[in-house]
mmCIF file of C-alpha atoms and ligand atoms in Angstrom:
data_model
loop_
_atom_site.group_PDB
_atom_site.id
_atom_site.type_symbol
_atom_site.label_atom_id
_atom_site.label_comp_id
_atom_site.label_asym_id
_atom_site.label_seq_id
_atom_site.Cartn_x
_atom_site.Cartn_y
_atom_site.Cartn_z
ATOM 1 C CA UNK A 65 60.949 123.081 65.060
ATOM 2 C CA UNK A 66 62.348 126.037 67.032
ATOM 3 C CA UNK A 67 63.262 129.027 65.281
ATOM 4 C CA UNK A 68 66.116 131.157 66.770
ATOM 5 C CA UNK A 69 65.596 133.918 64.533
ATOM 6 C CA UNK A 70 62.053 134.143 65.299
ATOM 7 C CA UNK A 71 63.010 134.041 69.004
ATOM 8 C CA UNK A 72 65.384 136.872 69.332
ATOM 9 C CA UNK A 73 63.035 138.940 66.645
ATOM 10 C CA UNK A 74 60.398 138.394 69.071
ATOM 11 C CA UNK A 75 62.437 139.039 72.141
ATOM 12 C CA UNK A 76 63.609 142.304 70.643
ATOM 13 C CA UNK A 77 59.889 143.557 69.793
ATOM 14 C CA UNK A 78 58.563 142.956 73.518
ATOM 15 C CA UNK A 79 61.637 144.416 75.087
ATOM 16 C CA UNK A 80 60.881 147.977 73.156
ATOM 17 C CA UNK A 81 57.392 147.332 74.587
ATOM 18 C CA UNK A 82 57.586 149.753 78.055
ATOM 19 C CA UNK A 83 56.086 148.045 80.963
ATOM 20 C CA UNK A 84 56.632 149.309 84.442
ATOM 21 C CA UNK A 85 54.682 147.906 86.924
ATOM 22 C CA UNK A 86 51.212 148.348 86.917
ATOM 23 C CA UNK A 87 51.554 149.990 83.496
ATOM 24 C CA UNK A 88 52.002 147.072 81.352
ATOM 25 C CA UNK A 89 48.707 147.499 79.278
ATOM 26 C CA UNK A 90 50.645 147.505 75.808
ATOM 27 C CA UNK A 91 52.515 144.570 76.580
ATOM 28 C CA UNK A 92 48.805 143.076 77.485
ATOM 29 C CA UNK A 93 47.099 143.904 74.571
ATOM 30 C CA UNK A 94 50.480 142.778 72.328
ATOM 31 C CA UNK A 95 49.917 139.293 74.077
ATOM 32 C CA UNK A 96 46.642 138.920 73.957
ATOM 33 C CA UNK A 97 46.590 139.366 70.026
ATOM 34 C CA UNK A 98 49.512 136.767 69.587
ATOM 35 C CA UNK A 99 47.930 134.190 72.021
ATOM 36 C CA UNK A 100 44.403 134.769 70.171
ATOM 37 C CA UNK A 101 46.593 134.357 66.761
ATOM 38 C CA UNK A 102 48.371 130.905 68.341
ATOM 39 C CA UNK A 103 44.531 129.457 69.102
ATOM 40 C CA UNK A 104 44.430 129.980 72.660
ATOM 41 C CA UNK A 105 41.257 131.126 74.565
ATOM 42 C CA UNK A 106 42.390 134.463 76.245
ATOM 43 C CA UNK A 107 40.922 136.311 78.599
ATOM 44 C CA UNK A 108 42.346 139.120 81.139
ATOM 45 C CA UNK A 109 41.407 139.243 84.851
ATOM 46 C CA UNK A 110 40.592 141.761 87.177
ATOM 47 C CA UNK A 111 43.931 142.073 88.905
ATOM 48 C CA UNK A 112 44.500 145.507 87.537
ATOM 49 C CA UNK A 113 41.395 147.079 88.999
ATOM 50 C CA UNK A 114 42.072 145.091 92.517
ATOM 51 C CA UNK A 115 45.650 146.248 92.472
ATOM 52 C CA UNK A 116 45.701 149.790 90.737
ATOM 53 C CA UNK A 117 46.905 148.890 87.675
ATOM 54 C CA UNK A 118 46.075 149.759 84.113
ATOM 55 C CA UNK A 119 45.640 146.082 83.062
ATOM 56 C CA UNK A 120 45.064 142.777 84.724
ATOM 57 C CA UNK A 121 46.852 139.204 84.062
ATOM 58 C CA UNK A 122 46.846 137.793 80.849
ATOM 59 C CA UNK A 123 45.570 134.130 80.885
ATOM 60 C CA UNK A 124 45.624 131.816 77.623
ATOM 61 C CA UNK A 125 44.090 128.234 77.790
ATOM 62 C CA UNK A 126 45.317 126.026 74.967
ATOM 63 C CA UNK A 127 43.403 122.609 75.813
ATOM 64 C CA UNK A 128 44.487 119.270 75.394
ATOM 65 C CA UNK A 129 44.774 117.612 71.822
ATOM 66 C CA UNK A 130 46.097 114.442 73.524
ATOM 67 C CA UNK A 131 44.940 111.615 76.213
ATOM 68 C CA UNK A 132 46.706 113.811 78.418
ATOM 69 C CA UNK A 133 44.018 115.853 80.246
ATOM 70 C CA UNK A 134 46.375 117.103 83.176
ATOM 71 C CA UNK A 135 46.439 121.012 83.130
ATOM 72 C CA UNK A 136 49.972 122.652 83.341
ATOM 73 C CA UNK A 137 50.960 125.953 83.944
ATOM 74 C CA UNK A 138 53.343 128.131 82.203
ATOM 75 C CA UNK A 139 53.804 131.553 83.515
ATOM 76 C CA UNK A 140 55.933 134.673 83.136
ATOM 77 C CA UNK A 141 55.444 138.422 84.390
ATOM 78 C CA UNK A 142 54.840 141.450 82.053
ATOM 79 C CA UNK A 143 56.420 144.278 84.168
ATOM 80 C CA UNK A 144 59.922 144.971 84.311
ATOM 81 C CA UNK A 145 61.926 147.172 86.649
ATOM 82 C CA UNK A 146 62.710 150.929 85.858
ATOM 83 C CA UNK A 147 64.382 153.027 84.139
ATOM 84 C CA UNK A 148 62.228 150.971 81.333
ATOM 85 C CA UNK A 149 60.568 154.183 79.355
ATOM 86 C CA UNK A 150 62.824 153.843 76.358
ATOM 87 C CA UNK A 151 64.755 151.085 75.560
ATOM 88 C CA UNK A 152 67.254 150.249 72.720
ATOM 89 C CA UNK A 153 68.195 146.618 72.206
ATOM 90 C CA UNK A 154 71.846 146.426 70.997
ATOM 91 C CA UNK A 155 72.643 142.517 69.429
ATOM 92 C CA UNK A 156 76.509 142.380 69.563
ATOM 93 C CA UNK A 157 77.475 138.708 68.954
ATOM 94 C CA UNK A 158 75.540 136.262 70.821
ATOM 95 C CA UNK A 159 74.463 138.731 73.381
ATOM 96 C CA UNK A 160 71.539 141.220 73.688
ATOM 97 C CA UNK A 161 72.072 144.490 75.796
ATOM 98 C CA UNK A 162 70.852 147.857 75.635
ATOM 99 C CA UNK A 163 72.691 151.280 75.145
ATOM 100 C CA UNK A 164 73.256 151.781 79.133
ATOM 101 C CA UNK A 165 70.338 153.991 79.686
ATOM 102 C CA UNK A 166 67.760 151.428 80.497
ATOM 103 C CA UNK A 167 67.048 147.863 81.855
ATOM 104 C CA UNK A 168 66.951 145.604 79.305
ATOM 105 C CA UNK A 169 63.445 143.823 80.540
ATOM 106 C CA UNK A 170 64.568 140.438 79.822
ATOM 107 C CA UNK A 171 63.560 139.807 83.490
ATOM 108 C CA UNK A 172 61.040 138.464 82.232
ATOM 109 C CA UNK A 173 60.215 138.869 78.604
ATOM 110 C CA UNK A 174 62.857 136.339 78.259
ATOM 111 C CA UNK A 175 60.342 133.915 80.072
ATOM 112 C CA UNK A 176 57.599 135.131 77.799
ATOM 113 C CA UNK A 177 59.833 134.742 74.500
ATOM 114 C CA UNK A 178 60.370 131.154 75.648
ATOM 115 C CA UNK A 179 56.776 130.393 76.014
ATOM 116 C CA UNK A 180 55.510 131.916 72.878
ATOM 117 C CA UNK A 181 58.170 129.860 71.087
ATOM 118 C CA UNK A 182 56.588 126.713 72.451
ATOM 119 C CA UNK A 183 53.274 127.770 71.748
ATOM 120 C CA UNK A 184 54.403 128.503 67.795
ATOM 121 C CA UNK A 185 56.143 125.148 67.448
ATOM 122 C CA UNK A 186 53.148 123.495 69.319
ATOM 123 C CA UNK A 187 50.965 124.847 66.030
ATOM 124 C CA UNK A 188 53.361 124.449 63.683
ATOM 125 C CA UNK A 189 54.677 120.748 64.052
ATOM 126 C CA UNK A 190 50.937 119.589 65.359
ATOM 127 C CA UNK A 191 52.896 118.645 68.790
ATOM 128 C CA UNK A 192 50.330 116.723 71.067
ATOM 129 C CA UNK A 193 49.971 118.237 74.665
ATOM 130 C CA UNK A 194 48.106 118.388 77.600
ATOM 131 C CA UNK A 195 46.078 121.848 78.590
ATOM 132 C CA UNK A 196 48.480 124.429 79.094
ATOM 133 C CA UNK A 197 47.460 127.191 81.190
ATOM 134 C CA UNK A 198 49.430 130.337 80.298
ATOM 135 C CA UNK A 199 49.629 133.159 82.505
ATOM 136 C CA UNK A 200 51.349 136.459 81.849
ATOM 137 C CA UNK A 201 51.326 138.363 85.467
ATOM 138 C CA UNK A 202 51.207 141.925 86.212
ATOM 139 C CA UNK A 203 53.169 143.762 89.277
ATOM 140 C CA UNK A 204 55.522 140.791 90.125
ATOM 141 C CA UNK A 205 58.358 143.067 90.776
ATOM 142 C CA UNK A 206 56.692 145.209 93.544
ATOM 143 C CA UNK A 207 55.208 142.429 95.482
ATOM 144 C CA UNK A 208 53.917 139.482 93.251
ATOM 145 C CA UNK A 209 50.770 141.444 93.021
ATOM 146 C CA UNK A 210 49.284 140.070 90.044
ATOM 147 C CA UNK A 211 49.692 136.346 90.790
ATOM 148 C CA UNK A 212 48.565 137.208 94.477
ATOM 149 C CA UNK A 213 45.249 138.256 93.449
ATOM 150 C CA UNK A 214 45.086 135.441 90.266
ATOM 151 C CA UNK A 215 42.257 133.089 90.753
ATOM 152 C CA UNK A 216 44.496 130.026 89.784
ATOM 153 C CA UNK A 217 42.364 127.569 91.743
ATOM 154 C CA UNK A 218 39.624 127.389 89.313
ATOM 155 C CA UNK A 219 41.869 125.947 86.782
ATOM 156 C CA UNK A 220 42.549 122.555 88.337
ATOM 157 C CA UNK A 221 46.516 122.692 87.806
ATOM 158 C CA UNK A 222 48.651 119.606 88.205
ATOM 159 C CA UNK A 223 51.878 121.638 88.860
ATOM 160 C CA UNK A 224 53.488 124.683 87.234
ATOM 161 C CA UNK A 225 56.606 126.004 85.593
ATOM 162 C CA UNK A 226 57.441 129.770 86.349
ATOM 163 C CA UNK A 227 60.195 131.284 83.692
ATOM 164 C CA UNK A 228 61.883 133.952 85.611
ATOM 165 C CA UNK A 229 65.159 132.746 87.497
ATOM 166 C CA UNK A 230 68.581 134.566 86.275
ATOM 167 C CA UNK A 231 70.795 131.331 86.402
ATOM 168 C CA UNK A 232 71.763 129.090 83.453
ATOM 169 C CA UNK A 233 69.086 127.125 82.193
ATOM 170 C CA UNK A 234 68.678 123.621 83.392
ATOM 171 C CA UNK A 235 68.684 124.835 86.941
ATOM 172 C CA UNK A 236 65.460 125.454 88.846
ATOM 173 C CA UNK A 237 64.428 127.379 92.091
ATOM 174 C CA UNK A 238 62.759 124.593 94.224
ATOM 175 C CA UNK A 239 63.229 126.307 97.716
ATOM 176 C CA UNK A 240 62.467 130.102 98.388
ATOM 177 C CA UNK A 241 61.894 132.649 101.028
ATOM 178 C CA UNK A 242 59.017 134.113 102.661
ATOM 179 C CA UNK A 243 59.328 137.709 102.587
ATOM 180 C CA UNK A 244 57.244 139.921 104.768
ATOM 181 C CA UNK A 245 57.285 144.285 103.643
ATOM 182 C CA UNK A 246 55.399 147.231 105.127
ATOM 183 C CA UNK A 247 55.899 150.518 106.615
ATOM 184 C CA UNK A 248 56.683 151.270 110.202
ATOM 185 C CA UNK A 249 55.240 154.543 111.593
ATOM 186 C CA UNK A 250 56.522 156.330 114.638
ATOM 187 C CA UNK A 251 54.401 159.296 116.130
ATOM 188 C CA UNK A 252 56.294 161.605 118.279
ATOM 189 C CA UNK A 253 55.139 165.200 118.878
ATOM 190 C CA UNK A 254 56.141 168.472 117.179
ATOM 191 C CA UNK A 255 57.149 171.284 119.189
ATOM 192 C CA UNK A 256 59.287 174.489 118.667
ATOM 193 C CA UNK A 257 63.191 173.396 118.811
ATOM 194 C CA UNK A 258 64.433 176.589 119.955
ATOM 195 C CA UNK A 259 61.736 177.662 122.663
ATOM 196 C CA UNK A 260 60.240 174.622 124.383
ATOM 197 C CA UNK A 261 61.849 171.445 122.911
ATOM 198 C CA UNK A 262 60.905 169.567 126.104
ATOM 199 C CA UNK A 263 57.222 169.529 125.147
ATOM 200 C CA UNK A 264 57.913 167.549 121.977
ATOM 201 C CA UNK A 265 59.000 164.209 121.243
ATOM 202 C CA UNK A 266 61.358 163.504 118.862
ATOM 203 C CA UNK A 267 59.954 160.421 116.318
ATOM 204 C CA UNK A 268 63.712 160.066 115.294
ATOM 205 C CA UNK A 269 65.311 159.673 118.446
ATOM 206 C CA UNK A 270 62.651 156.959 119.903
ATOM 207 C CA UNK A 271 63.561 155.185 116.543
ATOM 208 C CA UNK A 272 67.178 155.625 116.844
ATOM 209 C CA UNK A 273 66.719 154.034 120.469
ATOM 210 C CA UNK A 274 65.023 151.438 119.019
ATOM 211 C CA UNK A 275 67.437 150.298 115.876
ATOM 212 C CA UNK A 276 69.988 149.769 118.036
ATOM 213 C CA UNK A 277 68.398 146.628 119.504
ATOM 214 C CA UNK A 278 67.159 145.338 115.961
ATOM 215 C CA UNK A 279 68.427 142.027 114.295
ATOM 216 C CA UNK A 280 69.234 143.722 110.532
ATOM 217 C CA UNK A 281 71.312 142.511 107.765
ATOM 218 C CA UNK A 282 72.306 138.859 107.613
ATOM 219 C CA UNK A 283 70.145 137.772 110.752
ATOM 220 C CA UNK A 284 71.364 134.041 110.268
ATOM 221 C CA UNK A 285 71.924 131.701 107.154
ATOM 222 C CA UNK A 286 68.824 131.758 105.833
ATOM 223 C CA UNK A 287 67.450 134.974 107.631
ATOM 224 C CA UNK A 288 67.588 138.709 106.227
ATOM 225 C CA UNK A 289 66.447 142.120 107.261
ATOM 226 C CA UNK A 290 66.225 145.544 106.336
ATOM 227 C CA UNK A 291 65.436 149.087 106.803
ATOM 228 C CA UNK A 292 64.918 150.407 102.949
ATOM 229 C CA UNK A 293 63.741 153.865 103.130
ATOM 230 C CA UNK A 294 63.241 156.761 105.901
ATOM 231 C CA UNK A 295 61.118 159.572 105.655
ATOM 232 C CA UNK A 296 60.037 162.487 108.187
ATOM 233 C CA UNK A 297 60.638 165.764 109.795
ATOM 234 C CA UNK A 298 59.888 169.302 108.545
ATOM 235 C CA UNK A 299 62.013 171.683 109.526
ATOM 236 C CA UNK A 300 64.680 172.694 111.299
ATOM 237 C CA UNK A 301 63.178 174.165 114.342
ATOM 238 C CA UNK A 302 60.581 171.815 114.673
ATOM 239 C CA UNK A 303 60.966 168.380 117.085
ATOM 240 C CA UNK A 304 60.831 165.913 114.405
ATOM 241 C CA UNK A 305 56.928 164.544 115.015
ATOM 242 C CA UNK A 306 56.767 161.380 112.560
ATOM 243 C CA UNK A 307 58.897 158.859 111.024
ATOM 244 C CA UNK A 308 58.102 156.407 108.493
ATOM 245 C CA UNK A 309 60.270 153.485 108.172
ATOM 246 C CA UNK A 310 60.092 150.786 105.109
ATOM 247 C CA UNK A 311 60.891 147.652 106.725
ATOM 248 C CA UNK A 312 61.730 144.074 105.182
ATOM 249 C CA UNK A 313 62.558 140.805 106.226
ATOM 250 C CA UNK A 314 63.062 137.086 104.503
ATOM 251 C CA UNK A 315 64.045 133.990 105.717
ATOM 252 C CA UNK A 316 63.411 130.282 104.201
ATOM 253 C CA UNK A 317 61.802 129.482 107.450
ATOM 254 C CA UNK A 318 58.697 130.829 108.205
ATOM 255 C CA UNK A 319 58.792 130.300 112.029
ATOM 256 C CA UNK A 320 61.855 132.308 112.476
ATOM 257 C CA UNK A 321 60.358 135.222 110.013
ATOM 258 C CA UNK A 322 57.298 135.155 112.495
ATOM 259 C CA UNK A 323 59.596 135.144 115.404
ATOM 260 C CA UNK A 324 61.916 137.888 113.796
ATOM 261 C CA UNK A 325 58.776 140.354 112.923
ATOM 262 C CA UNK A 326 57.222 139.834 116.580
ATOM 263 C CA UNK A 327 60.604 141.113 118.193
ATOM 264 C CA UNK A 328 60.959 143.992 115.593
ATOM 265 C CA UNK A 329 57.812 145.055 116.534
ATOM 266 C CA UNK A 330 58.294 144.629 120.194
ATOM 267 C CA UNK A 331 60.948 146.729 120.190
ATOM 268 C CA UNK A 332 59.332 149.656 118.697
ATOM 269 C CA UNK A 333 56.506 149.534 120.851
ATOM 270 C CA UNK A 334 58.873 149.236 124.278
ATOM 271 C CA UNK A 335 61.091 152.022 122.924
ATOM 272 C CA UNK A 336 57.656 154.507 121.782
ATOM 273 C CA UNK A 337 56.074 153.279 125.171
ATOM 274 C CA UNK A 338 58.857 154.486 127.267
ATOM 275 C CA UNK A 339 59.080 158.046 125.491
ATOM 276 C CA UNK A 340 55.260 158.856 124.797
ATOM 277 C CA UNK A 341 55.491 157.946 121.215
ATOM 278 C CA UNK A 342 53.350 155.458 119.221
ATOM 279 C CA UNK A 343 53.823 153.025 117.012
ATOM 280 C CA UNK A 344 52.001 151.483 114.007
ATOM 281 C CA UNK A 345 52.813 149.198 111.266
ATOM 282 C CA UNK A 346 51.233 147.296 108.036
ATOM 283 C CA UNK A 347 54.308 144.915 107.842
ATOM 284 C CA UNK A 348 52.480 141.828 105.662
ATOM 285 C CA UNK A 349 53.454 138.573 104.423
ATOM 286 C CA UNK A 350 53.822 139.328 100.602
ATOM 287 C CA UNK A 351 54.788 135.684 100.124
ATOM 288 C CA UNK A 352 55.031 132.292 102.310
ATOM 289 C CA UNK A 353 58.090 130.197 101.801
ATOM 290 C CA UNK A 354 57.896 126.819 99.471
ATOM 291 C CA UNK A 355 60.214 124.171 99.547
ATOM 292 C CA UNK A 356 59.213 121.306 97.350
ATOM 293 C CA UNK A 357 60.186 117.923 97.930
ATOM 294 C CA UNK A 358 62.593 115.845 95.524
ATOM 295 C CA UNK A 359 59.862 113.368 94.712
ATOM 296 C CA UNK A 360 57.729 116.098 92.811
ATOM 297 C CA UNK A 361 56.634 114.802 89.560
ATOM 298 C CA UNK A 362 57.763 118.490 88.452
ATOM 299 C CA UNK A 363 61.275 117.923 89.712
ATOM 300 C CA UNK A 364 61.469 114.708 88.345
ATOM 301 C CA UNK A 365 60.690 115.744 84.955
ATOM 302 C CA UNK A 366 62.752 118.903 85.272
ATOM 303 C CA UNK A 367 65.489 116.718 85.871
ATOM 304 C CA UNK A 368 64.898 114.151 83.350
ATOM 305 C CA UNK A 369 64.661 116.895 80.552
ATOM 306 C CA UNK A 370 68.034 118.535 82.022
ATOM 307 C CA UNK A 371 69.688 115.394 81.648
ATOM 308 C CA UNK A 372 68.073 114.569 78.088
ATOM 309 C CA UNK A 373 69.587 118.071 77.224
ATOM 310 C CA UNK A 374 72.867 117.754 78.576
ATOM 311 C CA UNK A 375 72.123 120.560 81.162
ATOM 312 C CA UNK A 376 73.312 120.491 84.554
ATOM 313 C CA UNK A 377 70.309 120.182 86.191
ATOM 314 C CA UNK A 378 70.330 122.200 90.091
ATOM 315 C CA UNK A 379 67.719 122.656 92.192
ATOM 316 C CA UNK A 380 68.138 126.284 93.591
ATOM 317 C CA UNK A 381 67.235 127.793 97.024
ATOM 318 C CA UNK A 382 66.697 131.091 96.643
ATOM 319 C CA UNK A 383 66.365 134.242 99.022
ATOM 320 C CA UNK A 384 64.325 136.203 95.850
ATOM 321 C CA UNK A 385 61.054 135.603 95.166
ATOM 322 C CA UNK A 386 58.772 135.068 92.050
ATOM 323 C CA UNK A 387 55.295 134.307 91.379
ATOM 324 C CA UNK A 388 56.217 130.143 92.350
ATOM 325 C CA UNK A 389 56.017 130.871 95.626
ATOM 326 C CA UNK A 390 52.583 132.074 95.542
ATOM 327 C CA UNK A 391 51.567 129.203 93.280
ATOM 328 C CA UNK A 392 53.358 126.730 95.390
ATOM 329 C CA UNK A 393 52.076 128.243 98.761
ATOM 330 C CA UNK A 394 48.351 127.459 97.385
ATOM 331 C CA UNK A 395 49.229 124.008 96.742
ATOM 332 C CA UNK A 396 50.496 123.994 93.299
ATOM 333 C CA UNK A 397 53.867 122.728 93.040
ATOM 334 C CA UNK A 398 55.624 125.326 90.969
ATOM 335 C CA UNK A 399 59.216 125.561 90.390
ATOM 336 C CA UNK A 400 60.780 128.435 88.837
ATOM 337 C CA UNK A 401 63.102 127.931 85.870
ATOM 338 C CA UNK A 402 66.445 129.564 85.307
ATOM 339 C CA UNK A 403 66.331 131.475 82.061
ATOM 340 C CA UNK A 404 69.894 132.771 81.749
ATOM 341 C CA UNK A 405 69.371 136.626 82.327
ATOM 342 C CA UNK A 406 72.470 138.556 83.606
ATOM 343 C CA UNK A 407 72.373 141.834 85.736
ATOM 344 C CA UNK A 408 69.347 142.026 85.970
ATOM 345 C CA UNK A 409 67.579 145.284 87.803
ATOM 346 C CA UNK A 410 70.585 147.233 86.457
ATOM 347 C CA UNK A 411 71.233 148.926 83.138
ATOM 348 C CA UNK A 412 73.924 146.268 82.198
ATOM 349 C CA UNK A 413 71.316 143.755 81.825
ATOM 350 C CA UNK A 414 72.051 141.390 79.261
ATOM 351 C CA UNK A 415 71.177 137.993 77.836
ATOM 352 C CA UNK A 416 72.200 135.551 75.625
ATOM 353 C CA UNK A 417 70.724 134.392 72.437
ATOM 354 C CA UNK A 418 71.781 130.954 73.241
ATOM 355 C CA UNK A 419 70.146 131.154 76.787
ATOM 356 C CA UNK A 420 67.087 132.448 75.113
ATOM 357 C CA UNK A 421 66.872 129.436 72.438
ATOM 358 C CA UNK A 422 67.966 126.698 75.375
ATOM 359 C CA UNK A 423 64.710 128.162 77.141
ATOM 360 C CA UNK A 424 62.542 127.793 74.641
ATOM 361 C CA UNK A 425 63.772 124.194 73.610
ATOM 362 C CA UNK A 426 63.516 122.939 77.300
ATOM 363 C CA UNK A 427 59.913 123.517 77.232
ATOM 364 C CA UNK A 428 59.230 121.900 74.171
ATOM 365 C CA UNK A 429 61.038 118.860 75.383
ATOM 366 C CA UNK A 430 59.544 119.177 78.288
ATOM 367 C CA UNK A 431 55.670 119.322 76.813
ATOM 368 C CA UNK A 432 56.806 116.481 73.970
ATOM 369 C CA UNK A 433 58.136 114.373 76.932
ATOM 370 C CA UNK A 434 54.270 114.614 78.429
ATOM 371 C CA UNK A 435 53.062 112.521 75.994
ATOM 372 C CA UNK A 436 55.595 109.789 76.074
HETATM 373 ZN ZN1 ZN B 789 61.419 138.868 87.239
#
């Protein structure tokens, strides 16, 4: 049976392992050992080499021991946002938080803890199950980099559960935005700002003209756009020759996103051309939208288990992203389960012990139900 103390101990042990994006090696080695011990066939793919990290995605396969020969994906990401150099978790009543100097990293170690507890209970209680494909991905927080290059097609997966949403257990993201991100570069021309400024082209002045015409912020009820960072300039007395702006846009509608991107690039092109500057960008689609149908098997099963556990099911629409975007876009219906983390991406992040247990219990009930 589910063991709450074991989940908490395991969670505390894992959050203490520092694993910023692209530096998940220690976490990967830890999980490889644990999965091996639980009888899974474990491997590591080449995502680290491809994406420039120090380890790849960790993949564990637990072969079916029943008539159900389907393969179900269970996934969570190993990386956390910063600061996460040293993490001192503190348990107070039912809450696990940090000393305020780092994030907790429950995003997404709460998801990993639930999956590991499921595997331990399966082994102990000899629960029958279909084939479980366990994937612990790298670099989710910096653009779903691990999931993006994970070769999921070769595993013949029926559907997937990603455990990586901060809402309350029982809920799941079934619709999510598409996201495009990249740099916008305006190249003007340097000149002495005091002696002959007229010979220069100030990239910031050109950008300012263009930015005035952009649609930014909350573009409409399902679309947003942002200029996140701006870099450029050399000295007081040099006409600013080059400017690089990081840009992102999200929408629940891929069509709207495409239109917005085209419009944004056209505006920069126009004002650069007018001033003799040049415009380049490397904005790329990080993840496509996904919108699962209510009739999907995975949603039906999700609803059934939520009801059984008296948790209020809700199909969430999210403008945030998760590895579920990647898998769903590749044609494998994948939902992103809520695991109850709070104030994620801040040093005030915390999670309730009750939610850690509920997430594990949910997975156990889910797997048991697959055999009924
Ligand atoms: Zn996450």
